């Protein structure tokens, strides 16, 4: 009974899990490469950055906000961090995390301050900062790439290596380890701390949260600061993977991540969303893309499928309520939540 | 830990509060004994909410006020201190978190705090269970609040107050959205709290319940204390008069204006499991009351009449002609108006202006020849109805949300009257409307009937239908049980039938 309840409370996550399992099963039959170690590790390597962003964005969505600016914020962090490492005499990994994390938090706090200070909805503010961050970046860098980066930053670090019998190497790189750290930290924040509970509450019913004595400014700062920190760390890891800093490389990635997190059951109105759903959402998008590649389908089909999946996921999760609404309208008329 | 039981759990003296030049409270005193069930009564704007907000530290009173909680003089109260001292408020909207579980909601105030720290809902569960047991209710602790009916949410809110060891709980309009049986369950819980020494202060419009449950009633009017009265021997009419300073006449008068011509004839109307074989007739100029417990199928019947849902069998004739509505639009065009019970979210568009709200139903009638909305026609139409219904407003361009409950209800009436209906269905038209303003609403209803309109008055409140209808139909479990004639039988007899 209790077990069933758990499933009922995580309907979106469970449905996504089932779909994902079916998809993986189908793909493993259709392509012998899909379940190969090499393919699975590269799936993780390629999506580590997205997952770091996704857990950051999850926190913002739970608090009832949205952030469009995180991907370009990550680009800004890359540039400013590269500049800072120059000043700091090259830097190292510890300084790297510290500097990029702090710059990220700073950019996040810019969002939080504007949203809270002017009481303007987050989508408007973050679309504005998205443009401002990107405009400033292009203006000051004149769109130039940086290839001359400290060697610690661009050297490949593997946390797992394996040579299969046919001689091909499969490995997991540092970004995956960092991603796991970010996921666990976010999980602890939202699931096991008083602050996390307050974030859910604030997203769920802001007025009730205010009356309960929750510090609203603090909530905004935590949500966007956390998102900013994740954006900074994601920026740092992105450089480690591609070994260069390109100002417009991350532009446009925000919608892909947003779509994945929403697919994972985070509610755009706030108050709902889980780490599990977030991971499943990102992996669903990733595996869809990967599967289409392996099956040799045109890459243009990908966007179409993701769009369709969001429509199906969002509309079917409303069907139950919809049919109930016709049976018993009074129930919904009474309810003001 | 505490010295002997103080005489008062809360004692306020000489409390005044001004907002700019407006005096919200003048020299009010208010006392509650431990374990007492007390009622704070008064019309909207009398200063009830201001008083609660002063007690809970949201507002600071003017100098000279004395506040004493559990025998301790309090110089300056803050919301946190109030909660710590055991004063808790359950707001009308309950202020719960719909996507969080029962346990998380009840234990919510325990997780507050600036610094991050680890919390586990599991660790609160034993205490939560103990509280629910104390209230004699069983609930699934992991169920999200949004899946619970309002009555259960109310219990969650009470449990949340008890989690903070409340000694005094304020309940702001606790029963406004509860059904009769849910209300009586709430009353039992309040009784239980009182026995445990927790004082409860009700802020309520529903005079019948107030008198039934509380032992003392403090009446406020225009920011002044009218007095503290024992509820024993107090009648609804007397209490209403104290609140409004008006002499309210509650008497049944015969309506000579009932025409012989029927407006609405329903024969054997059924809708699935909600109501069966309902037959009813409303003549021109007649007010027909429809009461019964919630869940009896009254609102569902209204929904069929306005074309929102289709009946499974039976016929509806409007002015002798068979009516088959496919949508609410059809019903409006045929001259049926429906004033919904949820004025706040369904009846009005709160942030829009009074004028725009009145005009929404008749936009197609106030067009210029080019097909745009004519500002001139709209203004004259809006002004006509504002004058006709004596709606007290500043400007017709003010937002509806700035009006009192009674005036908002008049705006709803104006909006529907603008459609020039033949039949008006009023579903609980006085929910959240002051006692004094209710009489005004019913005066309007009566004058509409005199002009030949047929009225179907649906209400939970037996008194309301008895004193304002020509005939009362009692609905039970989806069937019309009997017809009551207010001229021949007393309101007590009707009460006996409804609550049987």
PDB file of C-alpha atoms in Angstrom, chain A residues 41 44-45 48 155-162 170-181 237 240:
ATOM      1  CA  UNK A  41      29.949   5.895 -21.324  1.00  0.00           C
ATOM      2  CA  UNK A  44      27.181   9.992 -19.863  1.00  0.00           C
ATOM      3  CA  UNK A  45      30.232  11.997 -20.964  1.00  0.00           C
ATOM      4  CA  UNK A  48      27.307  15.525 -17.903  1.00  0.00           C
ATOM      5  CA  UNK A 155      44.007  17.884 -19.778  1.00  0.00           C
ATOM      6  CA  UNK A 156      41.858  14.791 -19.905  1.00  0.00           C
ATOM      7  CA  UNK A 157      41.221  13.127 -16.582  1.00  0.00           C
ATOM      8  CA  UNK A 158      39.513   9.755 -16.570  1.00  0.00           C
ATOM      9  CA  UNK A 159      37.698   8.365 -13.606  1.00  0.00           C
ATOM     10  CA  UNK A 160      37.113   5.043 -15.349  1.00  0.00           C
ATOM     11  CA  UNK A 161      38.885   3.304 -18.209  1.00  0.00           C
ATOM     12  CA  UNK A 162      38.256  -0.019 -19.825  1.00  0.00           C
ATOM     13  CA  UNK A 170      35.720   3.279 -23.219  1.00  0.00           C
ATOM     14  CA  UNK A 171      36.127   5.807 -20.424  1.00  0.00           C
ATOM     15  CA  UNK A 172      34.282   8.198 -18.164  1.00  0.00           C
ATOM     16  CA  UNK A 173      35.816  11.630 -17.819  1.00  0.00           C
ATOM     17  CA  UNK A 174      36.027  14.055 -14.898  1.00  0.00           C
ATOM     18  CA  UNK A 175      32.824  15.864 -15.873  1.00  0.00           C
ATOM     19  CA  UNK A 176      30.821  12.749 -14.988  1.00  0.00           C
ATOM     20  CA  UNK A 177      32.287  12.657 -11.484  1.00  0.00           C
ATOM     21  CA  UNK A 178      31.586  16.371 -11.037  1.00  0.00           C
ATOM     22  CA  UNK A 179      28.065  15.832 -12.363  1.00  0.00           C
ATOM     23  CA  UNK A 180      27.476  13.085  -9.781  1.00  0.00           C
ATOM     24  CA  UNK A 181      28.717  15.433  -7.066  1.00  0.00           C
ATOM     25  CA  UNK A 237      33.610  21.215 -17.201  1.00  0.00           C
ATOM     26  CA  UNK A 240      37.629  20.519 -19.954  1.00  0.00           C
TER      27      UNK A 240
END
